[in-house]
Coordinates of C-alpha atoms in Angstrom, one line a residue:
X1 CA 29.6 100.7 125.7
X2 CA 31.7 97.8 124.9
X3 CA 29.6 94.6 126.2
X4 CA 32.2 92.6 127.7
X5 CA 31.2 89.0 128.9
X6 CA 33.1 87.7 132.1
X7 CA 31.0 84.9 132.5
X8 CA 32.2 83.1 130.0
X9 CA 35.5 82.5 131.4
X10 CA 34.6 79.3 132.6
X11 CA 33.4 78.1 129.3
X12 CA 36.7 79.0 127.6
X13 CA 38.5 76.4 128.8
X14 CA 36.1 73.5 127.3
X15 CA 36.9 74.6 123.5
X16 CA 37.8 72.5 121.4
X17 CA 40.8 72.6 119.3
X18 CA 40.7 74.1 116.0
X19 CA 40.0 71.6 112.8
X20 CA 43.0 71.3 110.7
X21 CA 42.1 72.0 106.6
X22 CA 43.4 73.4 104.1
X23 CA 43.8 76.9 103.0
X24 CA 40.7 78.3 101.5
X25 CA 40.7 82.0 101.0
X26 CA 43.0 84.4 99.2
X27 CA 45.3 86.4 100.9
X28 CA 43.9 89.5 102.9
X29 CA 44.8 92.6 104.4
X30 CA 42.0 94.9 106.9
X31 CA 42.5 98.2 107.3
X32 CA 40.8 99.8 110.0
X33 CA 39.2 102.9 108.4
X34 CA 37.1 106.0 109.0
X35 CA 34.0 106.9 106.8
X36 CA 31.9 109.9 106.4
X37 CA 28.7 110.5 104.1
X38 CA 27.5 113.8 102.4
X39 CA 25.7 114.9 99.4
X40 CA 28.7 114.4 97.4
X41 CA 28.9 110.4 98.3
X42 CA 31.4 108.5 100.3
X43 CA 34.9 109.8 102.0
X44 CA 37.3 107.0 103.2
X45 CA 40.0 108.3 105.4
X46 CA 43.1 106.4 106.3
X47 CA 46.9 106.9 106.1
X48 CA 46.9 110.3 106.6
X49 CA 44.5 110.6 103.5
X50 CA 41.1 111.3 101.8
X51 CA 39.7 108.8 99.1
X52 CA 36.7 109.3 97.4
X53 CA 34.9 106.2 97.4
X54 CA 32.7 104.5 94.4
X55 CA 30.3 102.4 96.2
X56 CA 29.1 99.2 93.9
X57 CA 25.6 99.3 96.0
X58 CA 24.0 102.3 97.4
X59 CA 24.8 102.7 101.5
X60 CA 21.6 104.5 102.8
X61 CA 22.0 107.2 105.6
X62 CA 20.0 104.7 108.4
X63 CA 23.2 101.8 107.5
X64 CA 25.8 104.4 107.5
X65 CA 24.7 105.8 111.3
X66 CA 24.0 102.3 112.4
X67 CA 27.8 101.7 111.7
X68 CA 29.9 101.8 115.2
X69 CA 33.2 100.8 112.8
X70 CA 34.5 100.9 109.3
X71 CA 37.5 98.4 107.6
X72 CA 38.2 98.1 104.2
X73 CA 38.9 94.6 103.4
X74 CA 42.1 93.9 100.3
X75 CA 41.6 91.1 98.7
X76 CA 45.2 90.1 96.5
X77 CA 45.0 89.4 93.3
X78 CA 48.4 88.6 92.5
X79 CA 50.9 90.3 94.2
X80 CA 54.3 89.2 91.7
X81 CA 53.3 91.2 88.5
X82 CA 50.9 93.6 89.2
X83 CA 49.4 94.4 92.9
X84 CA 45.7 94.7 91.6
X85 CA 42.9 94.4 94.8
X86 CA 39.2 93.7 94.9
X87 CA 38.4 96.2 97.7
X88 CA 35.5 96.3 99.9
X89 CA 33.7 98.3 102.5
X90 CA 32.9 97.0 105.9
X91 CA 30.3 98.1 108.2
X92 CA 30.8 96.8 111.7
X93 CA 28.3 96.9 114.2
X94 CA 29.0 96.9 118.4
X95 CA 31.9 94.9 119.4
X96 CA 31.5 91.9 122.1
X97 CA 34.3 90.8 124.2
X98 CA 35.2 87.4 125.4
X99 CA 37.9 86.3 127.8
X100 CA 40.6 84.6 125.6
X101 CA 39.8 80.8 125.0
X102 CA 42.6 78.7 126.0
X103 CA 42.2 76.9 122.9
X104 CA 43.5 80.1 120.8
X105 CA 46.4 80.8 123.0
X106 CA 47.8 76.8 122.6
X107 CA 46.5 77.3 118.9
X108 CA 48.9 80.9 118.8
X109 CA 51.7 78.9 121.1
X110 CA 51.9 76.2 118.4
X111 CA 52.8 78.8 115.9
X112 CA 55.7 80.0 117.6
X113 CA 53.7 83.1 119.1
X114 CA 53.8 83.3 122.7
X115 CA 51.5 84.8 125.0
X116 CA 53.1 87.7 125.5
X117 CA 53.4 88.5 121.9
X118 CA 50.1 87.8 121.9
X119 CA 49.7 90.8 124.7
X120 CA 51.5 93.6 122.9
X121 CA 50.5 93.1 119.4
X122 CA 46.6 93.2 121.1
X123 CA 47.3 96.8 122.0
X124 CA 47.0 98.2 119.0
X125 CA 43.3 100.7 119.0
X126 CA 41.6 97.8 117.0
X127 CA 43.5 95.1 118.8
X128 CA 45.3 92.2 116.3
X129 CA 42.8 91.5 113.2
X130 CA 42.7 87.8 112.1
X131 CA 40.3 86.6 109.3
X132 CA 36.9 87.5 109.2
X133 CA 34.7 84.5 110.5
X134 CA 31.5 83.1 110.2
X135 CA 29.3 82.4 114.1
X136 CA 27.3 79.3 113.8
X137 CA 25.7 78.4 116.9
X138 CA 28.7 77.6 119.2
X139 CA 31.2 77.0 116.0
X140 CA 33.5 79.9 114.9
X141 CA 34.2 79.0 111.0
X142 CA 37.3 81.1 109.6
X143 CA 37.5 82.2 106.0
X144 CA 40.3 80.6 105.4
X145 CA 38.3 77.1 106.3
X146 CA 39.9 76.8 109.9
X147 CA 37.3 76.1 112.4
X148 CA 36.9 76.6 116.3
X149 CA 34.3 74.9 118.9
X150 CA 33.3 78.0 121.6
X151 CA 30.9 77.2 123.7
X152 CA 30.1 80.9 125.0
X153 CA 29.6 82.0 121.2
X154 CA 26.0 80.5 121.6
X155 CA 25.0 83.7 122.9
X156 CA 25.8 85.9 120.1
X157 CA 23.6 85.8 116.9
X158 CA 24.3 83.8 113.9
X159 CA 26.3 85.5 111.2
X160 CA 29.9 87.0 109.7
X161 CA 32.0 88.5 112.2
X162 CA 35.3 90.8 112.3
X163 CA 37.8 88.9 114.3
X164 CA 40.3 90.5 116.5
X165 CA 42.4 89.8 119.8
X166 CA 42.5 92.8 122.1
X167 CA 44.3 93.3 125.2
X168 CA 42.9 95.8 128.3
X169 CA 45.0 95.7 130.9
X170 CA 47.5 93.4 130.3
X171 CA 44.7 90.7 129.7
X172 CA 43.7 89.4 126.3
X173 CA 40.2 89.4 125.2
X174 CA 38.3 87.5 122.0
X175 CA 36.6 90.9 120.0
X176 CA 34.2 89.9 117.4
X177 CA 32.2 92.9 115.9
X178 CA 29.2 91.9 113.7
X179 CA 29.4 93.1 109.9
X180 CA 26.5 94.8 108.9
X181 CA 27.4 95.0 105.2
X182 CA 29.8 94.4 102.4
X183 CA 30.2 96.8 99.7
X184 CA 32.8 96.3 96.6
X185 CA 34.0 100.0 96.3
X186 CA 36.9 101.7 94.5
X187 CA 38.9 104.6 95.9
X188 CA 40.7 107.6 93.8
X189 CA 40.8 111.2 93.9
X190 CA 42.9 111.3 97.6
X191 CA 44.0 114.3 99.4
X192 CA 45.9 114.9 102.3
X193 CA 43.2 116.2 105.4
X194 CA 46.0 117.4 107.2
X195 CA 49.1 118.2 104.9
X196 CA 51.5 119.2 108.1
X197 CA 50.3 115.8 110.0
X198 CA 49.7 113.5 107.0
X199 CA 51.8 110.1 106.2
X200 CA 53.3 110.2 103.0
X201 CA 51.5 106.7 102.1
X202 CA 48.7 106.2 99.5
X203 CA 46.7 103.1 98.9
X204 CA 49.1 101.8 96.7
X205 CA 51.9 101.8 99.2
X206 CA 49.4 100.0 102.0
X207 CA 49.1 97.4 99.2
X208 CA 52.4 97.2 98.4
X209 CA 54.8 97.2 101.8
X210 CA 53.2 93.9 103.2
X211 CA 56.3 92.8 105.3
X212 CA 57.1 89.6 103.2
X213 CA 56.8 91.1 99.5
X214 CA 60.5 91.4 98.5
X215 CA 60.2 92.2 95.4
X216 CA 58.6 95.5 96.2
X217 CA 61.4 95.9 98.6
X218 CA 64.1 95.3 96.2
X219 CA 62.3 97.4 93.5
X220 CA 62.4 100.5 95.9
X221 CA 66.0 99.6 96.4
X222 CA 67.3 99.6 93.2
X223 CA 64.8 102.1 92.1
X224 CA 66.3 105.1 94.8
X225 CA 69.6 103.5 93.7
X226 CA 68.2 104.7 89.9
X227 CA 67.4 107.9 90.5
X228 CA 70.2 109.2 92.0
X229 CA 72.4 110.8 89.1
X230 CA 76.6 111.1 89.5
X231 CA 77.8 113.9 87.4
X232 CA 81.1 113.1 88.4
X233 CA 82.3 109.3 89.2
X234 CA 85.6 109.3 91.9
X235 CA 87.7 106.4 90.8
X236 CA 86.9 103.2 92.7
X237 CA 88.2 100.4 93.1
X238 CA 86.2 97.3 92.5
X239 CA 86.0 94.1 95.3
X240 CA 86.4 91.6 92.5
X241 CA 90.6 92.2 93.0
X242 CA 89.7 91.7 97.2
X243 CA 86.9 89.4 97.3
X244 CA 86.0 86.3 94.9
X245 CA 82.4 88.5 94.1
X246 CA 82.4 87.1 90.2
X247 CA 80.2 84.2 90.6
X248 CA 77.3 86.4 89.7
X249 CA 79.0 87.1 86.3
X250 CA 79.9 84.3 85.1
X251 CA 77.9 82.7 82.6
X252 CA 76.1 79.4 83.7
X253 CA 76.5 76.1 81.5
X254 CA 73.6 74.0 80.3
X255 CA 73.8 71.2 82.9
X256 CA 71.3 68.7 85.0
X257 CA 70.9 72.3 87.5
X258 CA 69.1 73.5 84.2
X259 CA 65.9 71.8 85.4
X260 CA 64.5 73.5 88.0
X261 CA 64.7 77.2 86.1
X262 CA 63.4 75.0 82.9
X263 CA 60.3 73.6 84.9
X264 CA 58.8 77.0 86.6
X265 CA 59.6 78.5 83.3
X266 CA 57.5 76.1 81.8
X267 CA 55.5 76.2 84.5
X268 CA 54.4 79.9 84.3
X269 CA 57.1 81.5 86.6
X270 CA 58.7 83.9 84.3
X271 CA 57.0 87.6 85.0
X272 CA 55.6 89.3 82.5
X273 CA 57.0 92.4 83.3
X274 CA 60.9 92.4 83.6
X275 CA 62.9 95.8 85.7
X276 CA 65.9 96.8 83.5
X277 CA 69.1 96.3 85.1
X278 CA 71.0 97.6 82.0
X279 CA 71.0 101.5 83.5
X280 CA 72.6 104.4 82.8
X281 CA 76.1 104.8 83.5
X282 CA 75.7 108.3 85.2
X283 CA 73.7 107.0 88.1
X284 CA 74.3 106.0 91.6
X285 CA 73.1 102.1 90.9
X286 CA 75.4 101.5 87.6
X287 CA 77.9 102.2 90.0
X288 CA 76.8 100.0 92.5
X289 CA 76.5 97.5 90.8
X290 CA 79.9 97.7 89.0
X291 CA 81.6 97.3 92.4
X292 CA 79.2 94.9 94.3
X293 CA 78.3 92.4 91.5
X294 CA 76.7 90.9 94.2
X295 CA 74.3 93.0 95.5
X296 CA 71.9 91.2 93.3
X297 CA 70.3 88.6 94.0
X298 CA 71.6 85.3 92.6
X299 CA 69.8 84.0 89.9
X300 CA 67.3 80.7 90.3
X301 CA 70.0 78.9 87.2
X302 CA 72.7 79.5 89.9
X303 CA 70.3 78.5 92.7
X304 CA 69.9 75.0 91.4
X305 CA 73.0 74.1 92.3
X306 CA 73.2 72.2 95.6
X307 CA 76.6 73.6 96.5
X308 CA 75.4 77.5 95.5
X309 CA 71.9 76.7 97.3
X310 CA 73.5 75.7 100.5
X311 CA 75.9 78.7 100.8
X312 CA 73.2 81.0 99.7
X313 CA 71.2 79.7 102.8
X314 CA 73.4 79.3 105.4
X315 CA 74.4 82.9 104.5
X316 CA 70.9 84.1 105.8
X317 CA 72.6 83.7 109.2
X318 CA 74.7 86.6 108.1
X319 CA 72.2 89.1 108.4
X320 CA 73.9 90.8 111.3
X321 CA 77.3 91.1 111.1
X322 CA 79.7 92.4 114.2
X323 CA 82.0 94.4 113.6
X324 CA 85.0 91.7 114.8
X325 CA 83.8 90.2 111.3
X326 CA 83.6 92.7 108.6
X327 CA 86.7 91.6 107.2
X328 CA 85.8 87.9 107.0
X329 CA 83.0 85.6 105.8
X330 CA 82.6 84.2 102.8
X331 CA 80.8 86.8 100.2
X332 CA 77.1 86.2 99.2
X333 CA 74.1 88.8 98.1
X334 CA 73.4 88.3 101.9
X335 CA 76.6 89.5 103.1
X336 CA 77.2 92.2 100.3
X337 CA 73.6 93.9 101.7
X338 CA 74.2 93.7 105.4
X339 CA 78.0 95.2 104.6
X340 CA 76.7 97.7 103.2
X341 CA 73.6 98.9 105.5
X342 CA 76.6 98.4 108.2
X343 CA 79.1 100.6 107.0
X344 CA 76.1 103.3 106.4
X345 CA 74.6 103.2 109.8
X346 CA 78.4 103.6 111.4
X347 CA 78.7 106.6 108.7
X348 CA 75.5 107.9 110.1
X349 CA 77.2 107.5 113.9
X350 CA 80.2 109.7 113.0
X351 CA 78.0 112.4 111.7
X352 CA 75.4 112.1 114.6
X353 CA 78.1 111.7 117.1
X354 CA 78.4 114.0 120.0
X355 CA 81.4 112.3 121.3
X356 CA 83.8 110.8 118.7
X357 CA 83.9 107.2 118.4
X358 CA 86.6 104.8 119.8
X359 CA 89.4 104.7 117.5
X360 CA 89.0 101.1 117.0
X361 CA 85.3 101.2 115.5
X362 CA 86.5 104.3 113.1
X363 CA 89.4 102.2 112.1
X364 CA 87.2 99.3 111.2
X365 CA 84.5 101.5 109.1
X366 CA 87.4 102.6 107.2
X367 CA 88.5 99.1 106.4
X368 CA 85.1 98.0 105.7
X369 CA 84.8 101.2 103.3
X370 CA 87.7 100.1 101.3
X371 CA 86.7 96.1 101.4
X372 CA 83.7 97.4 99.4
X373 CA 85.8 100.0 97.2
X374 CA 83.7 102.6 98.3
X375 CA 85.3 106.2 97.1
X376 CA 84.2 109.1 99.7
X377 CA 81.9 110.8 97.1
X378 CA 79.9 107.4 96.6
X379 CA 79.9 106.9 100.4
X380 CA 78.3 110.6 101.2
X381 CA 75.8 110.3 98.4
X382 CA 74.4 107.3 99.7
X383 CA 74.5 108.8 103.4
X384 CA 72.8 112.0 101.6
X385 CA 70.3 110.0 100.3
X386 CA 69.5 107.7 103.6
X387 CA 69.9 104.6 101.3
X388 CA 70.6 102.5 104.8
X389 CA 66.6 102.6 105.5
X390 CA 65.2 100.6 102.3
X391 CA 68.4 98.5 102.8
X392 CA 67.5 98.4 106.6
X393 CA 63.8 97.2 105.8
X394 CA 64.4 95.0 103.1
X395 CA 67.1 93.1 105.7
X396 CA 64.7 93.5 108.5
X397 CA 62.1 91.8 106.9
X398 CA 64.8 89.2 105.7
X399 CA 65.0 88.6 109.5
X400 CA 61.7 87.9 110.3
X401 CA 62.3 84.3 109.4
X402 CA 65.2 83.6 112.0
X403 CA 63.1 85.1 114.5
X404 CA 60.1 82.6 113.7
X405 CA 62.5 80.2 113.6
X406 CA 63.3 77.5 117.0
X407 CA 61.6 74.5 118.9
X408 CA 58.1 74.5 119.6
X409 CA 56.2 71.5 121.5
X410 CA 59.6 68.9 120.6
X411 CA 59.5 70.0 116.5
X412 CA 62.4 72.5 115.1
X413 CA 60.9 74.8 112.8
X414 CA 63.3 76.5 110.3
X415 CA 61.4 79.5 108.1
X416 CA 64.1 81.1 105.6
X417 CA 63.5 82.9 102.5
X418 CA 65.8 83.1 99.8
X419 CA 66.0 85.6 97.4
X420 CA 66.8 85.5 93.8
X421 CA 66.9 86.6 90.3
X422 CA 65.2 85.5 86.7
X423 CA 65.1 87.6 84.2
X424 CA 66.4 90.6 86.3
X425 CA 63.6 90.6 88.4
X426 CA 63.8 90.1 92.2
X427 CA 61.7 88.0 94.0
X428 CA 62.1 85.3 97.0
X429 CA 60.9 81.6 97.6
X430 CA 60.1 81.1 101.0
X431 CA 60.7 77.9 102.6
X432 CA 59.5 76.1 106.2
X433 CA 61.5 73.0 107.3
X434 CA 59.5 71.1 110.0
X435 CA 62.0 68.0 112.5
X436 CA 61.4 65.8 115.5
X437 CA 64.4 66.8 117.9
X438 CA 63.9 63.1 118.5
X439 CA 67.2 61.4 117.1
X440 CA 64.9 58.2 116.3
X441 CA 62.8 60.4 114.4
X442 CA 64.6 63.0 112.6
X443 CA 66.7 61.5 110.1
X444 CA 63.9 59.6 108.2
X445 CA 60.7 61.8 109.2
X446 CA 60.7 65.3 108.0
X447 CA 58.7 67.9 106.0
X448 CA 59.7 70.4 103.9
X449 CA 57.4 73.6 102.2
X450 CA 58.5 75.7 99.6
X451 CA 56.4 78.7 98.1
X452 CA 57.3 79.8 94.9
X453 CA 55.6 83.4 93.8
X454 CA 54.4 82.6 90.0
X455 CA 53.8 84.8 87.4
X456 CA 50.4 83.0 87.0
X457 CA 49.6 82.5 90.6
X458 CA 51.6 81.6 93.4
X459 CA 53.2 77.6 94.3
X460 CA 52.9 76.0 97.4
X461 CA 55.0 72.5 97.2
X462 CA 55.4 70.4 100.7
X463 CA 57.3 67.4 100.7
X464 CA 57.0 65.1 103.6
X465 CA 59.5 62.5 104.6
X466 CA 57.8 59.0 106.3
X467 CA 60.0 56.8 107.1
X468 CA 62.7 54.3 104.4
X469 CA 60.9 52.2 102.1
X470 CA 61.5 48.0 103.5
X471 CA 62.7 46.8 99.6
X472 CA 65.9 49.1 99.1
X473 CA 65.9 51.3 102.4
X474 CA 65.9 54.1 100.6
X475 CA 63.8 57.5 102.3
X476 CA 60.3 57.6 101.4
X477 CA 59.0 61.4 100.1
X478 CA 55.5 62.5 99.1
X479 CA 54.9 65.6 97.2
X480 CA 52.2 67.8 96.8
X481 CA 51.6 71.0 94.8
X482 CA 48.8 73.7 95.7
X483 CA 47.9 76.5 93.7
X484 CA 44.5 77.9 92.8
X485 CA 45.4 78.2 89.1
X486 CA 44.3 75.0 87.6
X487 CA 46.3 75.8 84.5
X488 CA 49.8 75.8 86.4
X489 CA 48.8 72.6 88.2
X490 CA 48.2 71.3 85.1
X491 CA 52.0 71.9 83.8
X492 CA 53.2 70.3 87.1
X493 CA 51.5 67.2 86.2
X494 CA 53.0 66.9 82.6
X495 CA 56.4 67.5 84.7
X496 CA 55.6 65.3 87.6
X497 CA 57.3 62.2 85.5
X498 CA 60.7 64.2 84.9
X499 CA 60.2 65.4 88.9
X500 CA 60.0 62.1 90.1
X501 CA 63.4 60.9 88.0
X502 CA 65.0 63.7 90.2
X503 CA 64.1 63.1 92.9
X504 CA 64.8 59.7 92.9
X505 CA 68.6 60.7 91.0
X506 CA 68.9 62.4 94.5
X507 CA 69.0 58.7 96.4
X508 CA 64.5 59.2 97.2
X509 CA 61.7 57.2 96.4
X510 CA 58.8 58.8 95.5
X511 CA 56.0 57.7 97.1
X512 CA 53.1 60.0 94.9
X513 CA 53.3 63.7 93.3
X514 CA 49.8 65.1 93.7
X515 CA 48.3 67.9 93.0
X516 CA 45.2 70.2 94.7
X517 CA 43.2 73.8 93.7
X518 CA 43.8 75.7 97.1
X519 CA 44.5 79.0 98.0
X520 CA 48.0 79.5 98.8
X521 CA 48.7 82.2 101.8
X522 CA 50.4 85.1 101.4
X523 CA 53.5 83.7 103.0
X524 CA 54.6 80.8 105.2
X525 CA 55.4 82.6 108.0
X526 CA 53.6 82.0 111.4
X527 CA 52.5 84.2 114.4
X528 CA 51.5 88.0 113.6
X529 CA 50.9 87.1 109.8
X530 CA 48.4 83.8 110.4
X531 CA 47.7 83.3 114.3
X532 CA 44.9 80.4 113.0
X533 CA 46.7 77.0 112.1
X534 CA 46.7 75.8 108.4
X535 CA 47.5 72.6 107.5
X536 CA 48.7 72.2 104.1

């Protein structure tokens, strides 16, 4: 049985708050697991699925019976060109349960995750994993460097721990589960064990459908879009007579916005890999594409822009669209995607419908149909093909940014992300805009963090407003650059002098440009995807 330790309620309330460093660890994923050992090695089983497993260290038959639990832990490699993974093994021994400190649940309420968040994302069977830690005496040491003072972990044994919150009854409990061993392994061969019950995932889709990587998102998108053939094109008219949609072709000028493509391109942004967007004129996304210009992403050129940047954000608040305002708006990739996932989910109604619908809501799909030039044979062969659920994912996952978003302890946090092209490949920079709602406080002290996905290795830049400078009153701004490629941050520092002429073009004085090795995480956004505060 599960040894859980009431007694240390009372010590719960005397931990200390978590130390504040930075980022040490690449970004993780732990997927609970079950493992079973014969004469013809190692089976993994998870997602429905059977993997053989290639140990890199022999697991004898006494460590394998001693385990009471089995995770594989993913480290990311780099997650914009390629999705390789160092994968490894964990054997967990019996789980101990602690009342939850009061420490983690301000921690958790400082990143926008309340307790009863906290409550229902505990009830999964292995409760919410967070980083693997490291017990020392009565000091709880993260992986990812963040630290936590418990006085009740003196009675547990020194060592690395699985981490977990887990609820029982509507109360939250501390699980840490000793890990017996670490084993690099790979995983091939996989078979469904149950082909009627089975999930159609694989390890490459558990690696790949993490809820903030767009580009995957967008990739299975356009790639359905692909694959679908039209032997015989309706004619269809296009929104460029109805909506001013051409801003994504036109051609952009050499100009001053040229220098923020021109640094990450010097910088090591530009993938290695490029999807073709020249396709076939006999398939469903040719077609799209020809009538929704915009459905792609803008591209970064047009992103530098001020004006184009500042439309393109505040059209994130777009994302759901009533009906009363289908016809108006101003037209972004944004728009354009929620438009269309709208018009497919109300096709979707009139074929599922028992009842019909008003006559006002079948009027308005039909207006909304011929805003986007739809013909009837391109609307049915994207309802045949349920095209609304990648387009419904990638938008939901859009959204989780506005949810995160709000007032926490007198600070407005604002998380967006922002997708884009270059080089006809989609990807996103994800942003986090921290503000006093002190008036006194908010026009001159600010901070602003941007993470740029690199071809190289991913860019984490924070700049952070303190106060105007006493010769010429102008705002003072600090920025700093984290990557753990040492090569990239090497580029920003041969670009830090042309940076700092920008910046100050844009009214700024620049304070210092500096530059530190870190891991950056796998995405800005609090809560469910990093419960233990970073400080970057």
């Amino acid at each position: 049985m599960d040894n859980i330790t009431h007694s240390a309620l009372s010590h719960a309330s005397r931990a200390t708050a978590p130390e504040k460093v930075p980022l040490s660890a690449r970004p993780t994923s732990q997927i609970p697991v079950t493992a079973t050992l014969d004469k013809n090695g190692v089976q993994v089983h998870f997602l429905g699925h059977t993997y053989n497993a290639k140990l890199a260290a022999a697991l004898s038959p006494q460590q394998f019976s001693k385990a009471q639990a089995f995770l594989l832990n993913i480290v990311q490699q780099n997650t914009l060109v390629s999705n390789t993974a160092q994968i490894q093994l964990l054997t967990l021994g019996q789980a101990v349960y602690f009342p939850m400190p009061k420490a983690m649940l301000a921690l958790a309420n400082r990143n926008n995750v309340s307790e009863r968040k906290l409550v229902k994302l505990g009830n999964k069977n292995e409760g919410y994993l967070l980083p693997n830690a490291k017990v020392s005496d009565s000091e709880l040491q993260f992986n990812n460097g963040s630290k936590l003072t418990l006085p009740m972990l003196t009675s547990l044994a020194n060592g690395e721990y699985s981490v977990a919150v887990k609820t029982r009854e509507q109360q939250l409990f501390l699980k840490l589960t000793p890990i017996q061993t670490k084993i690099p392994i790979t995983l091939d061969s996989s078979h469904s064990s149950n082909e009627e019950a089975a999930e159609p995932a694989l390890l490459s889709e558990a690696l790949n459908t993490s809820k903030t990587n767009v580009n995957h998102q967008y990739r299975t998108l356009f790639s359905q879009l692909e694959r679908t053939p039209l032997p015989q094109i309706a004619e269809s008219r296009s929104l460029t007579a109805k909506l001013p949609l051409d801003s994504a072709n036109q051609k952009s000028t050499p100009g001053p916005q040229n220098f923020l493509t021109s640094a990450l391109a010097k910088a090591g942004s530009l993938p290695r890999t490029s999807i073709k967007q020249s396709l076939p004129t006999q398939n469903l996304a040719s077609e799209m594409f020809k009538l929704l210009p915009m459905l792609n992403p803008e591209s970064l050129l047009s992103l530098s822009e001020p004006k184009k940047l500042k439309q393109a954000l505040l059209s994130l608040n777009s994302l759901n669209i009533s009906p009363s305002s289908w016809q108006a708006g101003t037209p972004s990739h944004i728009n354009t995607l929620s438009l269309v996932c709208q018009l497919l989910l109300g096709q979707r109604a009139i074929e599922n419908a028992t009842v019909p619908l008003s006559t006002e809501l079948t009027n308005r799909l039909a207006a909304l149909q011929t805003r986007l030039g739809f013909s009837p044979q391109i609307l049915s062969i994207l309802a045949a093909t349920e095209t609304h659920k990648p387009l419904g994912t990638l938008l939901n996952n859009l959204s989780l940014y506005q949810h995160q978003s709000g007032a926490v302890d007198g600070i407005n946090h604002w998380y967006f992300a922002q997708p884009y092209s270059i080089n006809h490949y989609q990807e996103q920079f994800e942003g986090h805009f921290e503000q006093s709602n002190d008036p006194q406080e908010s026009t001159n002290h600010w901070k602003l963090r941007l993470k740029f996905n690199l071809s190289s290795s991913p860019l984490l830049i924070t700049a952070n407003a303190n106060g105007l400078d006493t010769l010429d009153n102008t705002l003072r701004i600090a920025v700093d650059f984290a990557s753990d490629n040492q090569n990239l941050l090497n580029k920003v520092k041969l670009l830090s002098p042309k940076l700092t002429s920008k910046i100050e073009q844009l009214g700024l004085s620049v304070v210092a440009i500096n530059t530190q090795k870190q891991a950056v995480p796998a995405t800005l956004l609090p809560g469910e995807h990093y419960l233990v505060k970073v400080k970057v």
